[in-house]
mmCIF file of C-alpha atoms in Angstrom:
data_model
loop_
_atom_site.group_PDB
_atom_site.id
_atom_site.type_symbol
_atom_site.label_atom_id
_atom_site.label_comp_id
_atom_site.label_asym_id
_atom_site.label_seq_id
_atom_site.Cartn_x
_atom_site.Cartn_y
_atom_site.Cartn_z
ATOM 1 C CA MET A 1 0.691 -4.458 -7.616
ATOM 2 C CA ARG A 2 4.151 -4.451 -9.152
ATOM 3 C CA LEU A 3 4.959 -1.036 -10.589
ATOM 4 C CA SER A 4 7.164 0.131 -13.415
ATOM 5 C CA GLY A 5 8.407 3.656 -14.018
ATOM 6 C CA ILE A 6 6.619 5.209 -11.036
ATOM 7 C CA HIS A 7 8.569 7.666 -8.875
ATOM 8 C CA LEU A 8 8.163 9.969 -5.912
ATOM 9 C CA ALA A 9 9.366 13.357 -7.102
ATOM 10 C CA GLY A 10 8.661 15.325 -3.939
ATOM 11 C CA ILE A 11 7.148 14.796 -0.493
ATOM 12 C CA ALA A 12 6.420 17.119 2.406
ATOM 13 C CA THR A 13 4.664 17.280 5.748
ATOM 14 C CA HIS A 14 3.310 20.317 7.543
ATOM 15 C CA LEU A 15 3.213 19.937 11.327
ATOM 16 C CA PRO A 16 1.651 22.595 13.591
ATOM 17 C CA GLU A 17 3.137 23.425 16.993
ATOM 18 C CA LEU A 18 3.737 20.394 19.215
ATOM 19 C CA TYR A 19 1.592 20.061 22.338
ATOM 20 C CA PRO A 20 3.413 18.099 25.101
ATOM 21 C CA THR A 21 1.441 15.232 26.612
ATOM 22 C CA ALA A 22 2.743 16.233 30.049
ATOM 23 C CA ARG A 23 0.997 19.573 29.579
ATOM 24 C CA ALA A 24 -2.225 17.790 28.620
ATOM 25 C CA VAL A 25 -2.012 15.836 31.890
ATOM 26 C CA GLU A 26 -1.477 19.035 33.889
ATOM 27 C CA GLU A 27 -4.537 20.579 32.240
ATOM 28 C CA GLY A 28 -6.720 17.553 32.993
ATOM 29 C CA LEU A 29 -7.090 16.572 29.339
ATOM 30 C CA TYR A 30 -5.187 13.294 29.592
ATOM 31 C CA ASP A 31 -4.543 10.664 32.250
ATOM 32 C CA GLU A 32 -1.000 10.259 33.563
ATOM 33 C CA GLN A 33 -1.126 6.455 33.488
ATOM 34 C CA ASP A 34 -2.289 6.517 29.871
ATOM 35 C CA ARG A 35 0.496 8.975 29.032
ATOM 36 C CA GLU A 36 3.148 6.730 30.553
ATOM 37 C CA GLU A 37 1.824 3.623 28.817
ATOM 38 C CA SER A 38 1.544 5.341 25.436
ATOM 39 C CA GLY A 39 5.163 6.518 25.287
ATOM 40 C CA ILE A 40 3.939 9.526 23.283
ATOM 41 C CA GLU A 41 5.671 12.763 24.259
ATOM 42 C CA SER A 42 3.677 15.265 22.189
ATOM 43 C CA VAL A 43 1.258 15.717 19.304
ATOM 44 C CA PRO A 44 0.898 18.609 16.826
ATOM 45 C CA VAL A 45 -2.223 20.721 17.434
ATOM 46 C CA ALA A 46 -3.419 23.079 14.701
ATOM 47 C CA GLY A 47 -5.844 25.313 16.582
ATOM 48 C CA GLU A 48 -8.232 26.780 14.013
ATOM 49 C CA THR A 49 -6.162 25.978 10.914
ATOM 50 C CA THR A 50 -8.291 23.693 8.754
ATOM 51 C CA GLY A 51 -7.320 20.249 7.517
ATOM 52 C CA PRO A 52 -7.447 21.359 3.867
ATOM 53 C CA ASP A 53 -5.169 24.320 4.656
ATOM 54 C CA LEU A 54 -2.673 22.002 6.340
ATOM 55 C CA ALA A 55 -2.751 19.907 3.145
ATOM 56 C CA VAL A 56 -2.200 23.002 0.985
ATOM 57 C CA ARG A 57 0.856 24.039 3.012
ATOM 58 C CA ALA A 58 2.398 20.585 2.655
ATOM 59 C CA ALA A 59 1.528 20.433 -1.053
ATOM 60 C CA ARG A 60 3.269 23.698 -1.816
ATOM 61 C CA LYS A 61 6.471 22.391 -0.257
ATOM 62 C CA ALA A 62 6.223 19.054 -2.083
ATOM 63 C CA LEU A 63 5.623 20.820 -5.400
ATOM 64 C CA ALA A 64 8.614 23.110 -4.888
ATOM 65 C CA ARG A 65 10.823 20.105 -4.199
ATOM 66 C CA SER A 66 9.485 18.038 -7.092
ATOM 67 C CA GLY A 67 10.752 19.956 -10.117
ATOM 68 C CA HIS A 68 7.242 19.719 -11.597
ATOM 69 C CA GLY A 69 4.956 22.538 -12.645
ATOM 70 C CA PRO A 70 1.134 22.661 -12.532
ATOM 71 C CA GLU A 71 0.922 21.701 -16.225
ATOM 72 C CA ASP A 72 2.538 18.332 -15.405
ATOM 73 C CA PHE A 73 -0.444 17.126 -13.356
ATOM 74 C CA GLY A 74 -3.468 15.200 -14.529
ATOM 75 C CA ALA A 75 -5.178 14.697 -11.161
ATOM 76 C CA LEU A 76 -5.234 15.442 -7.444
ATOM 77 C CA LEU A 77 -6.191 12.808 -4.863
ATOM 78 C CA HIS A 78 -6.984 14.136 -1.383
ATOM 79 C CA SER A 79 -7.332 12.012 1.768
ATOM 80 C CA SER A 80 -8.782 12.831 5.165
ATOM 81 C CA VAL A 81 -10.024 11.147 8.321
ATOM 82 C CA HIS A 82 -11.931 13.892 10.139
ATOM 83 C CA PHE A 83 -14.370 16.576 9.006
ATOM 84 C CA GLN A 84 -12.910 19.007 6.486
ATOM 85 C CA GLY A 85 -15.380 21.912 6.421
ATOM 86 C CA PRO A 86 -18.991 22.683 5.492
ATOM 87 C CA ASP A 87 -21.239 19.712 4.772
ATOM 88 C CA GLY A 88 -21.690 19.236 1.038
ATOM 89 C CA TRP A 89 -18.516 21.170 0.225
ATOM 90 C CA SER A 90 -15.561 19.838 -1.784
ATOM 91 C CA ALA A 91 -12.357 20.036 0.236
ATOM 92 C CA HIS A 92 -10.388 18.359 -2.551
ATOM 93 C CA HIS A 93 -11.260 21.084 -5.042
ATOM 94 C CA TYR A 94 -10.299 23.693 -2.449
ATOM 95 C CA VAL A 95 -6.876 22.032 -2.208
ATOM 96 C CA LEU A 96 -6.687 21.889 -6.003
ATOM 97 C CA ARG A 97 -7.556 25.591 -6.323
ATOM 98 C CA HIS A 98 -4.861 26.616 -3.851
ATOM 99 C CA THR A 99 -2.117 24.396 -5.290
ATOM 100 C CA LEU A 100 -2.241 23.401 -8.963
ATOM 101 C CA ASP A 101 -5.211 25.626 -9.897
ATOM 102 C CA ARG A 102 -5.755 23.580 -13.045
ATOM 103 C CA PRO A 103 -8.988 22.183 -14.580
ATOM 104 C CA VAL A 104 -8.066 18.578 -13.741
ATOM 105 C CA THR A 105 -9.997 16.030 -11.740
ATOM 106 C CA ALA A 106 -9.830 16.191 -7.938
ATOM 107 C CA VAL A 107 -11.000 13.160 -5.988
ATOM 108 C CA GLU A 108 -11.392 12.457 -2.284
ATOM 109 C CA VAL A 109 -10.023 9.077 -1.164
ATOM 110 C CA ARG A 110 -12.040 8.081 1.915
ATOM 111 C CA GLN A 111 -9.920 5.186 3.108
ATOM 112 C CA GLY A 112 -9.302 6.346 6.657
ATOM 113 C CA CYS A 113 -5.699 6.348 7.809
ATOM 114 C CA LEU A 114 -4.749 4.259 4.763
ATOM 115 C CA GLY A 115 -5.856 7.052 2.432
ATOM 116 C CA MET A 116 -2.483 8.174 1.083
ATOM 117 C CA LEU A 117 -1.265 4.635 0.397
ATOM 118 C CA SER A 118 -4.533 3.814 -1.387
ATOM 119 C CA ALA A 119 -4.199 7.078 -3.310
ATOM 120 C CA LEU A 120 -0.661 6.078 -4.300
ATOM 121 C CA GLU A 121 -2.008 2.835 -5.742
ATOM 122 C CA LEU A 122 -4.703 4.733 -7.678
ATOM 123 C CA ALA A 123 -2.204 7.299 -8.941
ATOM 124 C CA ALA A 124 0.243 4.638 -10.075
ATOM 125 C CA GLY A 125 -2.475 2.768 -11.939
ATOM 126 C CA ARG A 126 -3.534 5.966 -13.688
ATOM 127 C CA LEU A 127 0.000 6.915 -14.690
ATOM 128 C CA MET A 128 0.847 3.446 -15.999
ATOM 129 C CA ALA A 129 -2.447 2.998 -17.859
ATOM 130 C CA ALA A 130 -2.430 6.361 -19.661
ATOM 131 C CA PRO A 131 1.111 7.219 -20.827
ATOM 132 C CA SER A 132 -0.179 10.019 -23.066
ATOM 133 C CA GLU A 133 -1.724 11.847 -20.107
ATOM 134 C CA PRO A 134 0.253 14.350 -17.942
ATOM 135 C CA PRO A 135 3.107 12.620 -16.112
ATOM 136 C CA ALA A 136 2.214 13.421 -12.485
ATOM 137 C CA VAL A 137 -0.495 13.117 -9.832
ATOM 138 C CA LEU A 138 -0.571 15.149 -6.610
ATOM 139 C CA LEU A 139 -1.507 13.315 -3.397
ATOM 140 C CA THR A 140 -2.557 15.340 -0.355
ATOM 141 C CA ALA A 141 -3.915 14.741 3.134
ATOM 142 C CA GLY A 142 -4.907 17.032 5.967
ATOM 143 C CA ASP A 143 -6.755 16.778 9.271
ATOM 144 C CA ASN A 144 -7.444 18.978 12.274
ATOM 145 C CA PHE A 145 -8.994 16.993 15.114
ATOM 146 C CA SER A 146 -9.614 20.083 17.291
ATOM 147 C CA THR A 147 -13.412 19.808 17.075
ATOM 148 C CA PRO A 148 -16.154 19.049 19.613
ATOM 149 C CA LEU A 149 -16.704 15.652 17.964
ATOM 150 C CA ALA A 150 -13.186 14.324 18.597
ATOM 151 C CA ASP A 151 -11.255 14.077 21.856
ATOM 152 C CA ARG A 152 -7.698 13.533 20.637
ATOM 153 C CA TRP A 153 -6.576 12.475 24.137
ATOM 154 C CA ARG A 154 -9.252 9.878 24.946
ATOM 155 C CA ALA A 155 -10.803 8.703 21.676
ATOM 156 C CA SER A 156 -8.627 5.576 21.697
ATOM 157 C CA LYS A 157 -5.949 3.952 23.819
ATOM 158 C CA LEU A 158 -4.290 2.780 20.608
ATOM 159 C CA PHE A 159 -3.129 6.272 19.647
ATOM 160 C CA LEU A 160 -3.230 10.023 20.227
ATOM 161 C CA LEU A 161 -4.521 12.090 17.333
ATOM 162 C CA GLY A 162 -2.167 14.675 15.844
ATOM 163 C CA ASP A 163 -3.011 17.359 13.278
ATOM 164 C CA ALA A 164 -0.978 17.508 10.071
ATOM 165 C CA GLY A 165 -0.892 18.037 6.357
ATOM 166 C CA ALA A 166 1.065 15.846 3.931
ATOM 167 C CA ALA A 167 1.667 15.704 0.204
ATOM 168 C CA ALA A 168 3.459 13.616 -2.387
ATOM 169 C CA VAL A 169 4.142 14.110 -6.095
ATOM 170 C CA VAL A 170 3.857 10.799 -7.953
ATOM 171 C CA SER A 171 5.499 10.945 -11.355
ATOM 172 C CA ARG A 172 6.528 8.999 -14.446
ATOM 173 C CA ARG A 173 9.282 11.530 -15.068
ATOM 174 C CA GLY A 174 11.563 10.656 -12.178
ATOM 175 C CA GLY A 175 12.296 11.709 -8.631
ATOM 176 C CA PHE A 176 14.232 10.827 -5.501
ATOM 177 C CA ALA A 177 12.697 7.342 -5.183
ATOM 178 C CA ARG A 178 11.113 4.580 -7.230
ATOM 179 C CA VAL A 179 7.933 2.877 -6.050
ATOM 180 C CA LEU A 180 8.474 -0.821 -6.712
ATOM 181 C CA SER A 181 5.126 -2.105 -5.494
ATOM 182 C CA VAL A 182 1.994 -1.058 -3.630
ATOM 183 C CA GLY A 183 -1.161 -2.839 -2.534
ATOM 184 C CA SER A 184 -3.426 -3.788 0.341
ATOM 185 C CA VAL A 185 -5.086 -6.731 2.082
ATOM 186 C CA SER A 186 -8.384 -6.558 3.970
ATOM 187 C CA ALA A 187 -10.190 -8.610 6.610
ATOM 188 C CA PRO A 188 -13.813 -7.479 6.134
ATOM 189 C CA SER A 189 -15.119 -9.943 8.716
ATOM 190 C CA MET A 190 -13.599 -7.604 11.339
ATOM 191 C CA GLU A 191 -15.437 -4.438 10.242
ATOM 192 C CA GLU A 192 -17.838 -4.742 13.210
ATOM 193 C CA LEU A 193 -15.000 -3.996 15.615
ATOM 194 C CA HIS A 194 -15.176 -0.310 14.711
ATOM 195 C CA ARG A 195 -18.993 -0.221 14.882
ATOM 196 C CA GLY A 196 -19.213 -1.577 18.405
ATOM 197 C CA GLY A 197 -23.004 -1.763 18.439
ATOM 198 C CA GLU A 198 -23.450 1.819 17.244
ATOM 199 C CA PRO A 199 -26.475 2.191 14.919
ATOM 200 C CA LEU A 200 -25.793 2.931 11.269
ATOM 201 C CA PHE A 201 -28.666 5.393 11.064
ATOM 202 C CA PRO A 202 -28.890 8.178 11.786
ATOM 203 C CA PRO A 203 -25.107 8.605 11.430
ATOM 204 C CA GLY A 204 -23.510 9.415 14.763
ATOM 205 C CA PRO A 205 -22.154 12.901 13.926
ATOM 206 C CA THR A 206 -25.611 14.053 12.775
ATOM 207 C CA VAL A 207 -26.923 13.549 16.315
ATOM 208 C CA GLY A 208 -23.821 14.874 18.078
ATOM 209 C CA ARG A 209 -22.202 11.520 18.854
ATOM 210 C CA THR A 210 -18.449 11.887 19.335
ATOM 211 C CA LEU A 211 -15.646 9.674 18.056
ATOM 212 C CA ASN A 212 -15.022 7.205 20.884
ATOM 213 C CA LEU A 213 -13.327 3.993 19.822
ATOM 214 C CA GLU A 214 -12.803 2.982 23.448
ATOM 215 C CA GLU A 215 -16.561 2.930 23.955
ATOM 216 C CA ARG A 216 -16.899 0.579 20.995
ATOM 217 C CA ARG A 217 -14.163 -1.709 22.312
ATOM 218 C CA GLU A 218 -15.927 -1.776 25.669
ATOM 219 C CA PHE A 219 -19.131 -2.854 23.891
ATOM 220 C CA TRP A 220 -17.375 -5.981 22.634
ATOM 221 C CA ARG A 221 -15.910 -6.682 26.069
ATOM 222 C CA ARG A 222 -19.455 -6.661 27.508
ATOM 223 C CA GLU A 223 -20.730 -8.832 24.650
ATOM 224 C CA TRP A 224 -17.962 -11.367 25.232
ATOM 225 C CA ALA A 225 -18.726 -11.427 28.973
ATOM 226 C CA ARG A 226 -22.306 -12.436 28.217
ATOM 227 C CA GLY A 227 -21.240 -15.128 25.757
ATOM 228 C CA VAL A 228 -21.376 -13.290 22.411
ATOM 229 C CA PRO A 229 -17.975 -13.619 20.706
ATOM 230 C CA PRO A 230 -16.574 -10.519 18.973
ATOM 231 C CA PRO A 231 -15.557 -10.607 15.304
ATOM 232 C CA MET A 232 -12.531 -12.853 15.279
ATOM 233 C CA GLY A 233 -9.256 -12.139 13.557
ATOM 234 C CA ASN A 234 -5.713 -11.006 14.167
ATOM 235 C CA PHE A 235 -4.962 -7.635 12.662
ATOM 236 C CA GLY A 236 -1.240 -8.309 12.877
ATOM 237 C CA ASP A 237 -1.769 -11.173 10.411
ATOM 238 C CA THR A 238 -3.392 -8.724 7.974
ATOM 239 C CA VAL A 239 -0.447 -6.339 8.324
ATOM 240 C CA ALA A 240 2.003 -9.187 7.727
ATOM 241 C CA ALA A 241 0.023 -10.390 4.684
ATOM 242 C CA ALA A 242 0.074 -6.920 3.106
ATOM 243 C CA ALA A 243 3.807 -6.623 3.731
ATOM 244 C CA HIS A 244 4.652 -10.059 2.347
ATOM 245 C CA ARG A 245 2.554 -9.460 -0.756
ATOM 246 C CA SER A 246 4.264 -6.146 -1.546
ATOM 247 C CA LEU A 247 7.696 -7.613 -0.845
ATOM 248 C CA ALA A 248 7.028 -10.500 -3.230
ATOM 249 C CA GLU A 249 5.730 -8.165 -5.945
ATOM 250 C CA ALA A 250 8.837 -6.005 -5.579
ATOM 251 C CA GLY A 251 11.086 -9.084 -5.778
ATOM 252 C CA VAL A 252 12.735 -8.449 -2.394
ATOM 253 C CA THR A 253 12.596 -9.825 1.155
ATOM 254 C CA MET A 254 12.210 -8.257 4.576
ATOM 255 C CA ALA A 255 15.967 -8.677 5.063
ATOM 256 C CA ASP A 256 16.482 -6.203 2.182
ATOM 257 C CA ILE A 257 14.425 -3.462 3.871
ATOM 258 C CA SER A 258 16.517 -0.767 5.543
ATOM 259 C CA ARG A 259 13.719 1.055 7.382
ATOM 260 C CA VAL A 260 9.953 0.811 7.907
ATOM 261 C CA CYS A 261 7.571 3.790 7.986
ATOM 262 C CA HIS A 262 4.543 2.830 10.083
ATOM 263 C CA VAL A 263 1.507 4.475 11.630
ATOM 264 C CA GLY A 264 1.889 6.585 14.767
ATOM 265 C CA PHE A 265 0.354 4.181 17.264
ATOM 266 C CA SER A 266 1.223 4.265 20.948
ATOM 267 C CA GLN A 267 4.106 2.048 21.999
ATOM 268 C CA LEU A 268 2.439 -1.250 22.971
ATOM 269 C CA PRO A 269 -0.203 -1.259 20.176
ATOM 270 C CA LEU A 270 2.540 -0.378 17.671
ATOM 271 C CA GLN A 271 4.583 -3.336 18.885
ATOM 272 C CA ALA A 272 1.662 -5.761 18.751
ATOM 273 C CA SER A 273 0.063 -4.634 15.479
ATOM 274 C CA PHE A 274 3.080 -3.686 13.361
ATOM 275 C CA LEU A 275 6.563 -4.278 14.733
ATOM 276 C CA ASP A 276 6.082 -7.869 15.954
ATOM 277 C CA PRO A 277 4.152 -9.018 12.839
ATOM 278 C CA LEU A 278 6.952 -7.579 10.689
ATOM 279 C CA GLY A 279 9.697 -9.004 12.913
ATOM 280 C CA ILE A 280 11.401 -5.645 13.502
ATOM 281 C CA ASP A 281 12.269 -3.451 16.469
ATOM 282 C CA GLU A 282 11.606 0.245 17.137
ATOM 283 C CA LYS A 283 14.982 1.304 15.739
ATOM 284 C CA ARG A 284 14.178 -0.131 12.326
ATOM 285 C CA GLY A 285 10.876 1.742 12.322
ATOM 286 C CA VAL A 286 10.250 5.453 12.874
ATOM 287 C CA TRP A 287 9.305 5.488 16.565
ATOM 288 C CA GLU A 288 11.847 8.291 17.009
ATOM 289 C CA LEU A 289 9.408 10.444 15.009
ATOM 290 C CA THR A 290 5.993 9.041 15.938
ATOM 291 C CA ARG A 291 6.661 9.306 19.683
ATOM 292 C CA ILE A 292 6.612 13.103 19.231
ATOM 293 C CA THR A 293 3.841 13.325 16.604
ATOM 294 C CA GLY A 294 1.331 10.660 17.591
ATOM 295 C CA HIS A 295 -1.034 9.389 14.914
ATOM 296 C CA LEU A 296 -1.391 11.872 12.036
ATOM 297 C CA GLY A 297 -4.288 10.133 10.315
ATOM 298 C CA ALA A 298 -3.664 9.609 6.605
ATOM 299 C CA ALA A 299 -0.469 11.707 6.765
ATOM 300 C CA ASP A 300 1.553 9.102 8.708
ATOM 301 C CA PRO A 301 3.185 7.320 5.721
ATOM 302 C CA VAL A 302 4.491 10.509 4.115
ATOM 303 C CA ALA A 303 5.596 11.967 7.455
ATOM 304 C CA GLY A 304 7.719 8.903 8.177
ATOM 305 C CA LEU A 305 9.279 8.728 4.725
ATOM 306 C CA GLU A 306 10.011 12.451 4.656
ATOM 307 C CA HIS A 307 11.642 12.197 8.086
ATOM 308 C CA LEU A 308 13.999 9.421 6.970
ATOM 309 C CA TRP A 309 14.766 11.097 3.662
ATOM 310 C CA ARG A 310 15.257 14.680 4.841
ATOM 311 C CA THR A 311 17.452 13.627 7.799
ATOM 312 C CA GLY A 312 19.662 11.497 5.546
ATOM 313 C CA GLN A 313 18.871 8.244 7.379
ATOM 314 C CA VAL A 314 18.250 6.568 4.023
ATOM 315 C CA GLY A 315 20.103 7.113 0.777
ATOM 316 C CA ALA A 316 20.649 5.735 -2.710
ATOM 317 C CA GLY A 317 19.997 2.013 -2.921
ATOM 318 C CA ASP A 318 18.103 1.772 0.375
ATOM 319 C CA LEU A 319 14.718 0.071 0.369
ATOM 320 C CA VAL A 320 11.989 1.485 2.593
ATOM 321 C CA MET A 321 8.716 -0.214 3.503
ATOM 322 C CA VAL A 322 5.805 2.183 3.960
ATOM 323 C CA ILE A 323 2.915 0.477 5.751
ATOM 324 C CA GLY A 324 -0.415 1.654 7.099
ATOM 325 C CA ALA A 325 -3.869 0.553 8.131
ATOM 326 C CA SER A 326 -7.511 1.566 8.292
ATOM 327 C CA PRO A 327 -10.811 0.358 9.726
ATOM 328 C CA GLY A 328 -12.326 -2.359 7.645
ATOM 329 C CA MET A 329 -9.949 -3.932 8.607
ATOM 330 C CA GLU A 330 -7.359 -3.218 5.938
ATOM 331 C CA ALA A 331 -3.589 -2.887 5.746
ATOM 332 C CA GLY A 332 -1.623 -1.411 2.865
ATOM 333 C CA CYS A 333 2.040 -1.448 1.967
ATOM 334 C CA ALA A 334 4.437 0.099 -0.536
ATOM 335 C CA ILE A 335 8.087 -0.757 -1.207
ATOM 336 C CA VAL A 336 10.146 2.292 -2.145
ATOM 337 C CA GLU A 337 13.743 2.404 -3.400
ATOM 338 C CA ILE A 338 15.703 5.590 -2.719
ATOM 339 C CA THR A 339 17.570 6.503 -5.904
ATOM 340 C CA VAL A 340 19.689 9.559 -4.993
ATOM 341 C CA PRO A 341 22.591 9.874 -2.540
ATOM 342 C CA ARG A 342 20.921 11.766 0.316
ATOM 343 C CA GLY A 343 17.985 13.914 1.388
ATOM 344 C CA THR A 344 18.563 17.294 -0.249
ATOM 345 C CA GLU A 345 16.437 20.140 -1.514
ATOM 346 C CA GLY A 346 14.876 19.762 -4.947
ATOM 347 C CA GLU A 347 14.329 15.991 -5.026
ATOM 348 C CA GLY A 348 12.948 16.119 -8.541
ATOM 349 C CA ASP A 349 16.133 17.713 -9.839
ATOM 350 C CA HIS A 350 17.934 14.412 -9.282
ATOM 351 C CA ALA A 351 15.683 12.434 -11.601
#
């Protein structure tokens, strides 16, 4: 979707204390060979701080940087990957209460690790379609994977799970960057890959089944060995399709992109699923960050963009691709143009 007049007025990430992967190996939580192959040096671990509270901490920073007050917001969109709190409870209204504290709609965007990019698309559509409504939407995300139902070290060989909160203020009024386009492409024929033979009912968590994507991948290896082909498709093609679509809608090419913010996959999966399909190397991405944070769930896109912006690695006129993915399979992409000279405090003040 090509956008007009949509800005990022403030972004922020809240990262708990980093937990070195070498320490996890020493404590028997992680295998040394897996650590070496992943290239991941640490992940943030939040202890007992909840996902919604991580989101609140990030949101307060983003709001302070945005130059917007609570009265400027017409909605809050909250994303998460893991459990947020009591069953039947509204985490998104908890985040709303502890940030804007306004009687506006709060919605949970359950789009897995693509949640914040999907929320950006929803926010942009709302702001463009209703110019008489308040000029901003608050996006938040927060996850703490320190629960008995998730083993951050062994749930998947594609990534290590890191805890984080993230937030972004999307605004018609201005900001430090313009969002030129945003959208996604899915390959629904591949959805079975993340089921891996697991029954749909009763849902796994209700009977104590843990998150184990490696187990589901192993299911398809066994099926293939006995002559049953797995769902076919190349996820890298889906990533490339999402990127090319957003580039075309923004009226630019990959050669115009200064940096790429991607998900926090381990080194080889990142190369195969994102870097190679996009035709870029690690230096053009944000591996310098993700190698110390791992995969932050839905917070990855904001964490990468904030890192580039706050460290001054991108400035006025630079184009940044923000790309992510979720089970489904689906990939999403946004093209962002930085519009102020450098990463400074009070992004919204430069609008």
